[in-house]
């Protein structure tokens, strides 16, 4: 969690909001780092994405809708692929996955990280080459592992002794030798929300480095020789801004690499340092560029390899949020506005925690702007809430909106490409919004809106 988020949801902040929002900002201005790259506010005052106005998109596709800027997504893929040339960039599909996005990832030459049979099925249905897929998960089922082996997935990141045994049995039966990485828990306290930190000791992922389990797992795989041990894997958490965590992780994992070499005479060829690179949700967030990240991470790996007299392994990373997060904004329509005198103004939109659970779940901060028009009205500090039967159904905790915000206004919330549609629910039987890709003046639905018939289709009672 960023320091400014602490306490922002709770307590008696009233109209004052968090300290960084004490000075009203221009409600019409678009801060570039928060928005997909083709988004502008037209002279008439409305937002445009990919050359199409939000009013036209709302009319054609309805609200709420996730609007994806395809050029922006492709340019972020290229930023990472270019900056990490010589390394493999695995797009973390858990952040958002559908067939159209899988094809973009393929066309842009990236690799793909999946972490369930469902994600694997989407990747394969879109024709993604199995050898460029990495398969994650702390509890992969036998049927998921079987499918991965049959499909010829490029690497499986093993996470438990039971999984190694299951996979070894499957491989022996299938007569193949799957390539595996050992997921290592490096014992780093990442500076992020505790639910999305993954490298401290007391959690479910990986093999502990400090306790010796990671070394034992690697040795077991090497000794049994049914699986091909390609390397070690570390993922320290998500929405991380400070690269010092990656530095500690790389050092510890490479020390283990040296320990394995010393014990078994094998230098593992691959090293995966995971994803987790933070993005800007508000003006307070200051993420590093892909280029800066690449420079720092490569430097860390090179110096640690030199210190341990190791050849530099082939590096891979697994960004999800940093690729798709900023490419999308959610377009809502305002339904009601309540000014609670002296407290705050509540602006209700036609979605909420079912299309973005991150505010409720992680106390995440977002920004918002009235998207269908510019306004000359004075800024008021507002809270954007959804339509669900829960007072924690908050989309944007605090944001300056124009005092004349009213029912019928379109409202855009940026930074919703990652972990919003992929974590969406049907709470209150609210159908999930569509994902609409926009490019060169045209839009196409890539995930259609759910209907009440879809909801009822599962209800066979
Ligand atoms: N690699 C592994 C092994 C992971 O577990 C994750 C995320 C990633 C890569 C991608 O992390 P990213 O670059 O997207 O931060 N639902 C949470 C995030 C959970 C992340 C889970 N693992 C959220 O909404 O913030």
XYZ file of C-alpha atoms and ligand atoms in Angstrom:
486
model
C 0.000 0.000 0.000
C 1.274 3.518 -0.801
C 1.774 5.698 2.230
C -0.944 8.131 1.157
C -3.544 5.362 1.108
C -3.250 4.529 4.771
C -6.390 5.558 6.563
C -7.890 7.185 3.496
C -10.959 4.960 3.546
C -11.649 5.022 7.243
C -11.711 7.763 9.831
C -13.357 11.153 9.780
C -11.708 12.707 6.778
C -15.023 14.220 5.728
C -14.774 16.767 2.932
C -11.053 17.185 3.499
C -10.008 13.872 1.948
C -6.422 12.674 2.138
C -3.700 15.294 2.490
C -2.675 15.138 -1.159
C -6.194 16.046 -2.221
C -6.525 19.152 -0.057
C -5.848 21.460 -2.983
C -8.466 21.172 -5.706
C -7.120 20.417 -9.152
C -8.509 21.262 -12.566
C -11.397 18.847 -13.036
C -11.029 18.918 -16.818
C -7.287 18.231 -16.984
C -6.063 14.769 -17.941
C -2.807 13.802 -16.227
C -1.072 11.827 -19.001
C 0.361 9.061 -16.819
C -3.138 8.066 -15.666
C -4.681 7.632 -19.118
C -4.226 5.392 -22.149
C -1.944 7.136 -24.622
C -4.554 8.023 -27.272
C -6.998 9.559 -24.789
C -7.597 13.292 -25.188
C -10.277 15.750 -24.187
C -11.738 17.254 -27.334
C -12.372 20.954 -27.783
C -16.032 20.220 -27.211
C -15.019 18.841 -23.811
C -15.608 15.089 -24.109
C -12.976 12.358 -23.898
C -11.884 10.498 -26.980
C -10.091 7.174 -27.063
C -8.579 5.759 -30.252
C -10.206 8.645 -32.087
C -13.759 7.789 -30.897
C -15.796 9.905 -28.487
C -16.999 8.363 -25.259
C -20.546 9.500 -26.067
C -20.499 7.421 -29.255
C -19.021 4.456 -27.391
C -21.619 4.724 -24.618
C -24.381 4.899 -27.195
C -23.120 1.887 -29.125
C -21.987 -0.355 -26.274
C -23.804 0.959 -23.210
C -22.357 1.581 -19.758
C -20.586 0.470 -17.710
C -17.941 -0.666 -20.178
C -14.210 -1.274 -20.029
C -12.687 0.661 -22.936
C -9.348 -0.710 -24.076
C -6.952 1.416 -26.113
C -5.417 -1.191 -28.390
C -2.557 1.023 -29.590
C -1.698 1.791 -25.984
C -1.655 -1.913 -25.088
C 0.564 -2.724 -28.053
C 2.930 0.113 -27.262
C 3.325 -1.097 -23.666
C 4.091 -4.614 -24.937
C 6.743 -3.082 -27.204
C 8.140 -0.945 -24.396
C 8.743 -4.058 -22.272
C 9.952 -6.267 -25.128
C 12.352 -3.549 -26.296
C 13.630 -2.604 -22.846
C 14.122 -6.244 -21.863
C 15.665 -7.331 -25.173
C 17.658 -10.488 -24.495
C 15.134 -11.505 -21.825
C 11.677 -13.070 -22.185
C 8.638 -11.030 -21.170
C 5.754 -13.213 -19.970
C 2.494 -11.256 -19.887
C 0.696 -12.267 -16.676
C -2.713 -13.313 -17.976
C -4.324 -13.172 -14.539
C -4.376 -9.366 -14.876
C -6.733 -9.644 -17.857
C -7.140 -12.397 -20.400
C -9.385 -12.901 -23.406
C -8.686 -14.251 -26.867
C -8.181 -10.841 -28.474
C -5.606 -9.869 -25.853
C -3.873 -13.245 -26.220
C -3.531 -12.507 -29.955
C -2.074 -9.062 -29.258
C 0.440 -10.618 -26.850
C 1.337 -13.187 -29.508
C 1.628 -10.638 -32.317
C 3.851 -8.451 -30.165
C 6.172 -11.402 -29.546
C 5.610 -11.710 -25.794
C 5.360 -14.917 -23.793
C 2.339 -15.727 -21.608
C 1.992 -16.638 -17.938
C -1.194 -18.558 -17.039
C -2.118 -19.805 -13.597
C -5.162 -22.036 -14.065
C -6.687 -24.499 -16.488
C -9.153 -21.779 -17.504
C -6.430 -19.293 -18.426
C -4.587 -22.052 -20.290
C -7.792 -22.875 -22.196
C -8.221 -19.229 -23.289
C -4.583 -19.075 -24.439
C -4.876 -22.300 -26.424
C -8.281 -21.348 -27.856
C -6.673 -18.188 -29.235
C -3.930 -20.266 -30.836
C -1.103 -19.059 -28.608
C 1.986 -21.258 -29.082
C 2.155 -23.591 -26.084
C 5.951 -23.496 -25.957
C 5.758 -19.767 -25.110
C 3.459 -20.380 -22.107
C 4.563 -20.574 -18.467
C 2.152 -22.335 -16.089
C 1.896 -21.148 -12.481
C -0.147 -22.043 -9.430
C 0.290 -23.279 -5.894
C -2.320 -26.016 -6.294
C -2.473 -27.147 -9.885
C -4.770 -30.122 -10.221
C -3.754 -33.360 -11.896
C -6.099 -32.583 -14.790
C -4.599 -29.109 -15.208
C -1.081 -30.546 -15.190
C -2.121 -33.248 -17.648
C -3.512 -30.641 -20.027
C -0.362 -28.554 -19.731
C 1.882 -31.559 -20.446
C -0.288 -32.703 -23.358
C -0.329 -29.205 -24.833
C 3.468 -28.988 -24.549
C 3.562 -25.912 -22.317
C 7.049 -24.364 -22.360
C 7.604 -24.237 -18.623
C 5.798 -25.243 -15.479
C 6.694 -23.348 -12.336
C 6.491 -25.982 -9.608
C 5.307 -24.864 -6.212
C 5.174 -27.915 -3.917
C 6.701 -31.355 -3.400
C 3.322 -32.946 -4.177
C 3.245 -31.137 -7.501
C 6.753 -32.367 -8.380
C 5.634 -35.940 -7.664
C 2.400 -35.547 -9.642
C 4.155 -33.983 -12.584
C 6.925 -36.585 -12.557
C 4.338 -39.374 -12.689
C 2.482 -37.672 -15.553
C 5.704 -37.056 -17.470
C 6.829 -40.660 -17.085
C 3.443 -41.827 -18.327
C 3.418 -39.421 -21.271
C 7.041 -40.114 -22.129
C 7.957 -36.424 -22.041
C 10.374 -34.375 -19.946
C 8.607 -31.117 -19.033
C 10.757 -28.062 -18.375
C 10.267 -26.725 -14.867
C 11.281 -23.794 -12.691
C 11.236 -23.943 -8.902
C 9.276 -21.139 -7.277
C 11.386 -19.763 -4.464
C 10.094 -17.778 -1.502
C 12.936 -15.377 -0.913
C 11.789 -13.791 2.358
C 11.375 -10.210 1.132
C 8.820 -7.891 2.728
C 7.568 -6.091 -0.381
C 6.143 -2.609 0.133
C 2.620 -3.271 -1.030
C -0.750 -4.347 0.369
C -0.326 -7.526 2.440
C -2.818 -9.450 0.248
C -0.633 -8.993 -2.834
C 2.820 -9.463 -1.254
C 4.137 -12.945 -1.995
C 7.740 -13.316 -0.892
C 7.560 -13.116 2.910
C 7.945 -16.429 4.699
C 4.467 -16.852 6.150
C 2.361 -17.436 3.007
C 1.209 -20.166 0.651
C 3.427 -19.676 -2.404
C 6.697 -21.367 -3.253
C 9.502 -23.181 -1.473
C 11.217 -21.398 1.369
C 14.762 -20.379 0.644
C 15.711 -19.746 4.256
C 14.313 -23.083 5.443
C 16.193 -25.039 2.759
C 13.035 -26.337 1.019
C 13.901 -24.593 -2.263
C 17.344 -26.202 -2.387
C 15.856 -29.610 -1.575
C 13.203 -29.255 -4.282
C 15.840 -28.360 -6.883
C 18.055 -31.280 -5.851
C 15.095 -33.677 -5.913
C 14.230 -32.642 -9.496
C 17.869 -32.941 -10.598
C 18.314 -36.331 -8.932
C 15.092 -37.885 -10.205
C 15.784 -36.580 -13.721
C 12.201 -37.040 -14.965
C 11.724 -33.287 -15.244
C 14.145 -30.817 -16.813
C 15.078 -28.213 -14.206
C 15.575 -24.965 -16.137
C 15.885 -22.495 -13.312
C 14.549 -20.653 -10.296
C 11.616 -18.302 -10.033
C 10.796 -15.479 -7.645
C 7.794 -13.143 -7.543
C 7.841 -10.760 -4.610
C 4.404 -9.173 -4.954
C 2.349 -6.735 -6.960
C 2.039 -2.939 -7.386
C 5.630 -2.432 -6.249
C 7.470 0.841 -6.900
C 10.735 0.287 -5.100
C 13.225 -1.904 -6.990
C 15.196 -2.723 -3.849
C 12.899 -5.739 -3.296
C 13.911 -7.146 -6.704
C 17.534 -6.542 -5.774
C 17.286 -8.590 -2.596
C 15.280 -11.283 -4.389
C 17.791 -11.556 -7.251
C 20.704 -11.765 -4.827
C 19.099 -14.495 -2.749
C 17.921 -16.540 -5.725
C 21.345 -16.337 -7.367
C 22.996 -17.403 -4.118
C 20.774 -20.468 -4.245
C 21.743 -20.946 -7.888
C 25.417 -20.964 -6.800
C 24.624 -23.386 -3.979
C 23.009 -25.782 -6.483
C 26.020 -25.481 -8.773
C 28.382 -26.217 -5.902
C 26.338 -29.230 -4.756
C 25.446 -30.758 -8.143
C 27.763 -29.099 -10.673
C 24.814 -27.683 -12.662
C 24.393 -24.047 -13.668
C 20.679 -23.521 -14.300
C 20.136 -21.645 -17.588
C 16.995 -19.613 -16.735
C 16.035 -17.112 -14.063
C 12.562 -15.602 -13.640
C 12.127 -12.570 -11.401
C 8.332 -12.388 -11.705
C 6.173 -9.324 -12.190
C 4.681 -6.759 -9.862
C 5.757 -3.440 -11.401
C 3.536 -0.658 -10.120
C 1.394 1.702 -12.201
C -0.132 5.112 -11.539
C -3.684 5.088 -10.230
C -3.535 8.645 -8.919
C -1.197 11.595 -9.344
C 0.624 10.391 -6.223
C 2.009 7.284 -7.926
C 5.259 7.606 -9.809
C 6.015 4.352 -11.641
C 9.315 3.575 -13.355
C 9.420 3.182 -17.119
C 10.091 -0.255 -18.624
C 13.483 1.088 -19.688
C 14.439 2.128 -16.150
C 13.242 -1.182 -14.726
C 15.237 -3.129 -17.318
C 18.383 -1.169 -16.615
C 18.146 -1.648 -12.869
C 17.160 -5.314 -12.991
C 19.838 -6.225 -15.541
C 22.446 -4.414 -13.483
C 21.407 -6.259 -10.328
C 21.498 -9.650 -12.064
C 24.873 -8.949 -13.681
C 26.530 -7.823 -10.473
C 25.083 -10.718 -8.467
C 26.230 -13.216 -11.098
C 29.669 -11.707 -11.048
C 29.800 -11.880 -7.253
C 28.821 -15.579 -7.306
C 30.943 -16.398 -10.409
C 27.854 -17.532 -12.306
C 27.169 -17.217 -16.012
C 24.250 -14.807 -16.499
C 21.118 -16.964 -16.888
C 18.454 -16.062 -19.454
C 16.220 -13.667 -17.620
C 12.445 -13.588 -17.744
C 9.910 -11.280 -16.118
C 6.115 -11.484 -15.764
C 4.443 -8.075 -15.881
C 0.647 -8.049 -15.993
C -0.611 -4.815 -14.478
C 2.133 -2.659 -16.027
C 1.143 -3.849 -19.504
C -2.654 -3.851 -19.481
C -3.538 -1.733 -16.428
C -3.077 1.721 -17.942
C -4.574 0.737 -21.336
C -8.153 0.672 -20.063
C -10.605 3.014 -18.415
C -14.070 2.139 -17.212
C -16.869 4.288 -18.548
C -19.865 4.622 -16.223
C -23.021 6.684 -16.227
C -23.902 8.689 -13.149
C -27.310 7.745 -11.720
C -27.658 9.755 -8.512
C -25.808 12.524 -6.696
C -26.220 12.999 -2.944
C -24.696 15.946 -1.174
C -24.452 14.981 2.485
C -24.146 18.418 3.943
C -20.790 18.939 5.624
C -19.760 15.347 5.034
C -19.209 14.596 1.370
C -20.875 14.228 -2.002
C -21.716 10.696 -3.148
C -21.837 10.156 -6.887
C -23.418 6.785 -7.753
C -22.555 5.058 -11.001
C -24.166 2.129 -12.798
C -21.494 -0.421 -11.794
C -19.316 -0.714 -8.696
C -17.629 -3.426 -6.699
C -18.751 -6.087 -9.191
C -16.610 -4.525 -11.935
C -13.859 -3.160 -9.677
C -13.354 -4.914 -6.361
C -9.897 -3.429 -5.808
C -11.017 -0.410 -3.771
C -13.016 -2.574 -1.362
C -10.478 -5.398 -1.251
C -7.131 -3.578 -1.149
C -8.185 -0.080 -0.135
C -6.903 0.944 -3.567
C -7.048 4.540 -4.752
C -8.383 5.573 -8.164
C -9.029 8.783 -10.059
C -12.059 9.845 -12.068
C -13.243 12.554 -14.399
C -16.535 13.591 -15.951
C -16.000 12.276 -19.466
C -18.870 13.520 -21.604
C -18.285 17.248 -21.207
C -15.933 19.805 -19.723
C -17.244 21.846 -16.816
C -16.540 25.351 -15.563
C -18.128 24.577 -12.170
C -16.006 24.693 -9.029
C -14.375 21.398 -7.926
C -15.955 19.500 -5.074
C -14.400 16.539 -3.307
C -16.619 13.586 -4.169
C -16.752 9.853 -3.559
C -17.726 7.648 -6.487
C -19.798 4.670 -5.374
C -21.535 1.788 -7.125
C -25.063 0.377 -7.153
C -24.480 -2.633 -4.905
C -26.128 -3.313 -1.583
C -23.094 -2.629 0.508
C -21.687 0.609 1.892
C -18.151 -0.570 1.100
C -19.120 -0.499 -2.585
C -16.723 2.341 -3.369
C -15.085 2.842 -6.752
C -13.093 6.031 -6.110
C -12.612 7.035 -2.505
C -11.857 10.699 -3.094
C -11.732 12.762 -6.243
C -12.429 16.326 -7.299
C -15.398 16.440 -9.634
C -17.226 19.531 -10.895
C -19.949 20.751 -8.537
C -22.464 20.429 -11.376
C -21.900 16.643 -11.754
C -25.356 15.231 -12.395
C -27.356 12.139 -13.341
C -26.693 11.218 -16.963
C -23.074 12.381 -16.895
C -20.528 9.911 -18.200
C -17.732 9.254 -15.719
C -14.380 7.665 -16.595
C -12.121 5.830 -14.130
C -8.630 5.155 -15.533
C -6.193 2.356 -14.725
C -8.799 -0.414 -14.751
C -7.205 -2.780 -17.277
C -5.674 -5.091 -14.702
C -7.496 -7.087 -12.035
C -10.881 -5.436 -12.657
C -12.609 -7.471 -15.400
C -10.538 -10.490 -14.339
C -11.824 -10.186 -10.753
C -15.327 -9.070 -11.657
C -18.286 -10.804 -10.036
C -22.035 -11.050 -10.404
C -22.739 -9.724 -6.939
C -26.407 -8.694 -6.715
C -26.844 -10.443 -10.075
C -25.373 -7.477 -11.855
C -24.157 -8.624 -15.289
C -20.475 -8.018 -15.989
C -19.604 -5.187 -18.400
C -18.143 -5.721 -21.864
C -14.575 -5.015 -22.891
C -14.464 -2.845 -25.992
C -11.216 -2.373 -27.915
C -10.840 0.954 -29.686
C -8.325 1.739 -32.403
C -8.031 4.082 -35.379
C -11.509 5.500 -35.047
C -13.280 2.143 -34.712
C -14.428 0.016 -31.794
C -15.026 -3.723 -31.479
C -16.392 -5.766 -28.607
C -13.776 -8.284 -27.450
C -15.710 -9.542 -24.409
C -19.447 -9.014 -24.703
C -21.679 -7.703 -21.965
C -23.204 -10.396 -19.813
C -26.984 -10.596 -19.998
C -29.619 -11.662 -17.523
C -30.045 -14.738 -19.717
C -26.366 -15.537 -19.125
C -26.950 -15.279 -15.394
C -30.030 -17.478 -15.567
C -28.315 -20.003 -17.851
C -26.383 -21.426 -14.902
C -29.446 -21.528 -12.676
C -30.860 -24.936 -13.555
C -33.072 -25.267 -10.452
N 3.885 -13.521 -11.690
C 3.323 -14.150 -10.648
C 3.863 -15.416 -10.201
C 2.232 -13.574 -10.008
O 1.686 -14.196 -8.972
C 1.715 -12.325 -10.460
C 0.569 -11.708 -9.810
C 2.324 -11.719 -11.565
C 3.421 -12.344 -12.155
C 1.832 -10.429 -12.154
O 1.874 -9.363 -11.260
P 1.619 -7.873 -11.816
O 2.758 -7.519 -12.750
O 0.329 -7.882 -12.561
O 1.568 -7.033 -10.608
N -5.409 -8.940 -7.623
C -4.296 -8.129 -7.176
C -2.998 -8.546 -7.779
C -2.679 -9.994 -7.555
C -1.435 -10.377 -8.235
C -1.270 -11.851 -8.237
N -0.080 -12.279 -8.867
C -4.595 -6.647 -7.451
O -5.653 -6.353 -7.957
O -3.791 -5.777 -7.131
